[in-house]
Coordinates of C-alpha atoms in Angstrom, one line a residue:
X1 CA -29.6 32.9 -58.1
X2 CA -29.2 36.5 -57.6
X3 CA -31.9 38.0 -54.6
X4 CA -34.9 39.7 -56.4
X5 CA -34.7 43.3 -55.5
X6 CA -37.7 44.1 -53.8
X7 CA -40.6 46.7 -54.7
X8 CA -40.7 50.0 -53.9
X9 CA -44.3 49.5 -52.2
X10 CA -42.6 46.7 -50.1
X11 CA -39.4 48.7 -49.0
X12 CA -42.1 51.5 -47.8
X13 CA -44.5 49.5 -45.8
X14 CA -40.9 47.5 -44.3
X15 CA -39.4 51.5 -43.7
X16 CA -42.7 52.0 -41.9
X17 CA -43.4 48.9 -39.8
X18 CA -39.6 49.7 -38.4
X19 CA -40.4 53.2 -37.8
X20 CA -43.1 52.1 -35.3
X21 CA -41.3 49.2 -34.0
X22 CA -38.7 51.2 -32.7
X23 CA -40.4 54.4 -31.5
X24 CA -39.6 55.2 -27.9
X25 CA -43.3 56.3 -27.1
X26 CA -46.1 53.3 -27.2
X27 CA -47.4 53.4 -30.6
X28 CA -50.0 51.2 -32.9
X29 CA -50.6 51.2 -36.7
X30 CA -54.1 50.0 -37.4
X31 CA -56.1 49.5 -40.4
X32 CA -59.3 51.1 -41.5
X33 CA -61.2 48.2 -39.8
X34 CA -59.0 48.9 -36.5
X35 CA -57.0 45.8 -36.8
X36 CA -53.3 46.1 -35.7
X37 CA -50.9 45.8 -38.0
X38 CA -48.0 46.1 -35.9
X39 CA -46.9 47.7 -32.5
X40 CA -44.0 49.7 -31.2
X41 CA -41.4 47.3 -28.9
X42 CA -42.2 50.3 -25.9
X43 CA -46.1 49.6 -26.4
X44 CA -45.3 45.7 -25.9
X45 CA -43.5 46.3 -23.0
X46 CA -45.8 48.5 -21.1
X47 CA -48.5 45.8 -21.9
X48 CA -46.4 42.6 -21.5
X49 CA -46.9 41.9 -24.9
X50 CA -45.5 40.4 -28.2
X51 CA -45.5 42.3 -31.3
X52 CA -46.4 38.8 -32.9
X53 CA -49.2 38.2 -30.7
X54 CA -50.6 41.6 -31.4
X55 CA -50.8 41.7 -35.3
X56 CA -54.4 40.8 -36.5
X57 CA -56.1 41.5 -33.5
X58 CA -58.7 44.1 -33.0
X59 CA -58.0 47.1 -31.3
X60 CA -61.5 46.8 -28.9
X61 CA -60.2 43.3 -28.2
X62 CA -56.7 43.9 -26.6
X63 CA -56.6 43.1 -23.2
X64 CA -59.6 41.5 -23.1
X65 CA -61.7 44.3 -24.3
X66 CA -60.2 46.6 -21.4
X67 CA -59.7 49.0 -24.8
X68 CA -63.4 49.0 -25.7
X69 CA -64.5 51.9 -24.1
X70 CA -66.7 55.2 -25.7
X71 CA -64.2 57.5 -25.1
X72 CA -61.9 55.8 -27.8
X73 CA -64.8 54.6 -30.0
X74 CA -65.9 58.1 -29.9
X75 CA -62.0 59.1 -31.0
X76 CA -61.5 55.9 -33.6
X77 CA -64.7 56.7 -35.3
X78 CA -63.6 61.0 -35.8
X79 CA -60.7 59.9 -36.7
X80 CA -61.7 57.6 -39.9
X81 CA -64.0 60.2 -41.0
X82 CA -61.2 62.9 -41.3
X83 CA -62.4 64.7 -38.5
X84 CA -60.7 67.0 -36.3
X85 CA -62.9 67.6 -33.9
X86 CA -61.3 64.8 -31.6
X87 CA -57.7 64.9 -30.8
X88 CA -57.3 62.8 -27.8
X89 CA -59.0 61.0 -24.6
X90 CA -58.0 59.5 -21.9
X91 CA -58.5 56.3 -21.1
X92 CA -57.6 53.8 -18.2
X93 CA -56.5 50.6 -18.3
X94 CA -55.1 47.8 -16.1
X95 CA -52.0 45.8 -17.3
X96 CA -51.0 42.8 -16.0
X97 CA -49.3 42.3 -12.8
X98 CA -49.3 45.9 -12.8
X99 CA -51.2 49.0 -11.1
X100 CA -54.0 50.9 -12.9
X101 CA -52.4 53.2 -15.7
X102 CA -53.8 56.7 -16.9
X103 CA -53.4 57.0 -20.6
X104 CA -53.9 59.5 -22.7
X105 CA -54.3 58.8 -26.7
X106 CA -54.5 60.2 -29.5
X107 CA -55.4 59.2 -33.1
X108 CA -54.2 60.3 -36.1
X109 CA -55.2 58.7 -39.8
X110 CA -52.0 59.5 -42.1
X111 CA -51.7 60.4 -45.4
X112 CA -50.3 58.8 -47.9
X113 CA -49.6 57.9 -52.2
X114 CA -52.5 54.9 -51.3
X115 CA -55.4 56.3 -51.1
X116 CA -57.3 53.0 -51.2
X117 CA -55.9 51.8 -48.0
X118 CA -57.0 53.7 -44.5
X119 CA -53.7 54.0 -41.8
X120 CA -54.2 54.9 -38.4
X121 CA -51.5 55.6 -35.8
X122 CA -52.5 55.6 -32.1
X123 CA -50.0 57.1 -29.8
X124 CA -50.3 56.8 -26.2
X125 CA -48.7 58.9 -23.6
X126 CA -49.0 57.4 -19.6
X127 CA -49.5 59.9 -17.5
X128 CA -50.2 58.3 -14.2
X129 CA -46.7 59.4 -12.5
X130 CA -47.6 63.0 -13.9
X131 CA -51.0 63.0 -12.8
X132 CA -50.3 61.4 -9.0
X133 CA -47.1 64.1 -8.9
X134 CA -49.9 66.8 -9.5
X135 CA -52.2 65.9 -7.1
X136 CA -49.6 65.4 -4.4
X137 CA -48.1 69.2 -5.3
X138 CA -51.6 70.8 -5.5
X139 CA -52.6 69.0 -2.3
X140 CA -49.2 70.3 -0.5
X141 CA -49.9 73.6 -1.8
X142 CA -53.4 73.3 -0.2
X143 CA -51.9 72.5 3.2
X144 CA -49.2 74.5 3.1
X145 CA -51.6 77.7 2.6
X146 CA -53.8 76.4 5.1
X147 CA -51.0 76.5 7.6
X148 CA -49.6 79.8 6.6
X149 CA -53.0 81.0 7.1
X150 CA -52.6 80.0 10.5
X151 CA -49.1 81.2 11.2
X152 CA -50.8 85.2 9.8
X153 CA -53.5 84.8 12.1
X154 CA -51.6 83.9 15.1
X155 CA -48.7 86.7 14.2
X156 CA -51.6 89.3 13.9
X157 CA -53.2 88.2 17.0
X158 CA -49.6 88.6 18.5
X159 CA -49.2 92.1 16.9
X160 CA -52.4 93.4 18.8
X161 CA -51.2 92.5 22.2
X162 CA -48.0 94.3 22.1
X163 CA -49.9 97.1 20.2
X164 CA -52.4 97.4 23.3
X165 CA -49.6 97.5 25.2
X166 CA -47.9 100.2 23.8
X167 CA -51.4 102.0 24.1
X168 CA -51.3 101.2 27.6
X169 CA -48.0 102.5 28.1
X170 CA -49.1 105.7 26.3
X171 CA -51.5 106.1 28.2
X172 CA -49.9 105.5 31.6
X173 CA -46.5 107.5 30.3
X174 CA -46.2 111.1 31.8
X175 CA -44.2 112.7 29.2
X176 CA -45.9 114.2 26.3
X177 CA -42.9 113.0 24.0
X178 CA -43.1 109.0 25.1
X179 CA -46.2 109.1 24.7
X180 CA -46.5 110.4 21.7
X181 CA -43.7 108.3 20.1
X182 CA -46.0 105.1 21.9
X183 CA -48.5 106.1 20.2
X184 CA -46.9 106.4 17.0
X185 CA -45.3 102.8 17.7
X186 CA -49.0 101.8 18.1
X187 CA -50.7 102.6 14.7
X188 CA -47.6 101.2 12.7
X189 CA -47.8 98.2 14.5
X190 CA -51.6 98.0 14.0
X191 CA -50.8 98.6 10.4
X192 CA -49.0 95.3 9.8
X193 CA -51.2 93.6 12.3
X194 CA -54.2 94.4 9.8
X195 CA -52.2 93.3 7.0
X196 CA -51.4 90.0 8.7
X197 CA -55.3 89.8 9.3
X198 CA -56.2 90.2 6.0
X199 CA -53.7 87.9 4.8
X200 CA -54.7 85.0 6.7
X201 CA -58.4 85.1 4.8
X202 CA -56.7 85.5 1.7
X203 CA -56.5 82.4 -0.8
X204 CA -53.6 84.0 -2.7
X205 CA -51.9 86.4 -0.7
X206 CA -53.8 89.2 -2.3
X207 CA -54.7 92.5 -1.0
X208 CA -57.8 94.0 -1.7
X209 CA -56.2 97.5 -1.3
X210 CA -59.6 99.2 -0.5
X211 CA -60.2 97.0 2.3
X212 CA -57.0 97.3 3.6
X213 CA -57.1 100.9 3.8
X214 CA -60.6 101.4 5.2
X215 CA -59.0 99.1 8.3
X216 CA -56.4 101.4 8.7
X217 CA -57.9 104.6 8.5
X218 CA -60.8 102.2 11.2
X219 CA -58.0 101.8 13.8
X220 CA -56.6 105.3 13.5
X221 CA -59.8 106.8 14.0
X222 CA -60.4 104.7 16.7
X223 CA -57.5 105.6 18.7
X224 CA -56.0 109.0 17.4
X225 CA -59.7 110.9 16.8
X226 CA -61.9 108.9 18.9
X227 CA -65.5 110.3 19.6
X228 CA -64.3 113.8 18.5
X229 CA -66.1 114.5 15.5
X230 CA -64.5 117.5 13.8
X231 CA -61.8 115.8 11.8
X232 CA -63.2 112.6 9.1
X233 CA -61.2 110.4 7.3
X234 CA -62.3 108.7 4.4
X235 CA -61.2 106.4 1.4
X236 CA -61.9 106.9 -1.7
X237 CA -60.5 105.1 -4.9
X238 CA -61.6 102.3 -7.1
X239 CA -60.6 98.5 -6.6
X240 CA -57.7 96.4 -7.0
X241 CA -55.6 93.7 -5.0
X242 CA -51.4 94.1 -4.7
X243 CA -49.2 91.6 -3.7
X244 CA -48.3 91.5 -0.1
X245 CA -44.9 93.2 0.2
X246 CA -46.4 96.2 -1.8
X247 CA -48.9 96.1 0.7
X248 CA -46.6 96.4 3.8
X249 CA -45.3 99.1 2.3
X250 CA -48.6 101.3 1.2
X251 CA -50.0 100.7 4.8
X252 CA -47.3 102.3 6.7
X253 CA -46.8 105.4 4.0
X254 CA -50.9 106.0 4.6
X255 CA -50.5 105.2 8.4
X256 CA -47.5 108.0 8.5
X257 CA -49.4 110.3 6.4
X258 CA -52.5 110.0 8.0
X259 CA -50.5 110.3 11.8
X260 CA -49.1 113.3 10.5
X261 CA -51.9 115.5 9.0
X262 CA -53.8 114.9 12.2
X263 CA -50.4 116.0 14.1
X264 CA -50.4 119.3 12.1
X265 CA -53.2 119.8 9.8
X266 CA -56.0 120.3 12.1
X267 CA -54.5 122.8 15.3
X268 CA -56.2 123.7 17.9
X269 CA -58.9 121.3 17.2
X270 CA -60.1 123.2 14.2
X271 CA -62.5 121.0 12.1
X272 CA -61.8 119.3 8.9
X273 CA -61.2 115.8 6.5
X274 CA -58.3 114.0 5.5
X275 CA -59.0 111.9 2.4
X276 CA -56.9 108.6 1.6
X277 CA -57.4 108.4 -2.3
X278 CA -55.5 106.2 -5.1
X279 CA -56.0 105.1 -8.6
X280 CA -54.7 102.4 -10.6
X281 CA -52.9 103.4 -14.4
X282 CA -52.0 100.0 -15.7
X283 CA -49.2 98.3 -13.6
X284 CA -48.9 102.1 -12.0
X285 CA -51.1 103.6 -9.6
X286 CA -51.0 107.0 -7.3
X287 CA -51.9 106.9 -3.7
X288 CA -52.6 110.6 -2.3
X289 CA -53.8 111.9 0.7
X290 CA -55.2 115.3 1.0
X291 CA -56.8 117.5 3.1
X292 CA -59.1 120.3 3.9
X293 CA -59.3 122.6 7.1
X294 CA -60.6 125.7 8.3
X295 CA -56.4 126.2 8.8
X296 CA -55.1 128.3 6.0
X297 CA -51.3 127.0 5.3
X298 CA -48.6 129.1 3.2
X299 CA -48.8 128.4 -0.6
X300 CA -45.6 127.1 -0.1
X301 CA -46.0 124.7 2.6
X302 CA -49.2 123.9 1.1
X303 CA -47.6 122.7 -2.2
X304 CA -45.1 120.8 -0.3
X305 CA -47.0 119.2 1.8
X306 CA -48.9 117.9 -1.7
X307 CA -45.5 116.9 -3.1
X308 CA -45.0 114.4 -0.4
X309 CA -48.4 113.1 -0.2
X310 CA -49.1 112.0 -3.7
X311 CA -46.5 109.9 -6.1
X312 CA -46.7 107.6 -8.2
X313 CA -45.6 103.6 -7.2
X314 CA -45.4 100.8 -9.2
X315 CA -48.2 97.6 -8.9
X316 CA -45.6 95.2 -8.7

């Protein structure tokens, strides 16, 4: 007798129940009352099931009724009413002979020529391997800037004793010319021993530029003008952070510019104020330092000097 060819409606619903069967990532294709209808081989054997077993049960009732939890009611019940407001949770469940697994699932009701019949697919993705890797990277992370915290704290603690003693051997030095270059030695060290300083109470490696520069222009002042009160130097400018490298760089172009207007702005102690200003354009910004005296310099040197003082450098 020849084999009755079968009905379009049956070669669908066979089509579909092997698409799920054989899907690589856990699936489960329910009815509108939530019963399974079938399940994927991969969701069997992450559950240490059989797709027989499985067909006709309710999907509150699998495992017994580790799967009936608000979360997924909460998503099952969206999800019937042709809502998109829920596209997944995440739920956690305990196979057997096996640790606790974090899934995450999501529901989707398809759409289809039978309009009288509700389908529901439910895909599952375990994330527990993800999730642990996460924690253990975010936690090294944590450690790791913990420690290099540390290591800036302990290098800028290291910077100030051989900065204090190049002071002390500027001070002890009886040539105007060592002890000048000591000096010199001095604030650029102090420079990166501020950065380092900064840096070690810094979550991200940002610099708060402002802050940075008001400790430079601090320790110059402290050691270069002292209690002589006819020269001031200020910063002015609005805020912003730059990466650390940039900021190596910035503090020893304000610490030679700073170094050299009090060399040669200000002679024979004449009063006056050195300003440390900058202002961010985008990923640009323009450090300048400027000042004024009661010296009057030639236009040209004048101009020149505000050539080399002010330029433009990039934020990044």
């Amino acid at each position: 007798m020849p084999v009755p060819k079968p009905s379009p409606e049956d070669v669908a619903l066979s089509l579909t129940l092997a698409v799920v069967a054989s899907s690589p990532a856990p699936l489960l294709l329910l009815d509108d009352q939530l019963t399974i209808i079938t399940a994927s081989t991969s969701f069997c054997d992450l559950f240490d099931a059989r797709p027989g077993e499985l067909a006709g049960q309710p999907l509150y009732a699998l495992d017994a009724g580790d799967w009936d939890s608000p979360a997924l009611r909460s998503l099952m019940t969206a999800t019937i009413a042709g809502e998109g407001s829920l596209d997944a949770c995440d739920i956690y469940l305990k196979p057997s002979r096996r640790p606790v697994r974090h899934l995450v699932v999501q529901a989707r009701r398809l759409d289809y020529l039978d309009l009288e019949q509700t389908r529901l697919l439910l895909a599952m993705s375990d994330v527990t391997d993800a999730r642990a890797d996460a924690a253990l990277q975010e936690n090294a992370l944590r450690e790791s800037g913990v420690l290099l915290r540390e290591v800036r704290h302990r290098v800028a603690n290291s910077l100030q004793i051989i900065a204090s003693v190049l002071l002390q051997n500027a001070r002890t030095t009886e040539s105007d010319e060592t002890r000048g270059h000591l000096r010199d030695a001095h604030h650029r060290v102090m420079s990166v021993a501020a950065l380092e300083r900064l840096l070690s109470s810094s979550q991200d490696g940002a610099i708060d530029i402002h802050a940075y520069f008001a400790k430079l222009c601090e320790i110059i002042r402290a050691s270069m003008i002292g209690d002589q009160a006819h020269v001031s130097l200020t910063v002015e400018g609005g805020q912003g952070v730059v990466e650390a490298r940039v900021a190596v760089s910035l503090g020893l172009i304000v610490t030679e510019l700073v170094i050299n207007a009090l060399k040669h702005a200000f002679p024979d102690g004449r009063p006056g104020k050195i300003t440390i200003d900058y202002n961010f354009h985008g990923p640009n910004w323009i450090l300048c330092a400027t000042t004024a005296s009661a010296c009057r310099w030639p236009r040209r040197r004048e101009q020149a000097w505000a050539r080399a003082s002010s330029r433009p450098w990039p934020g990044s």
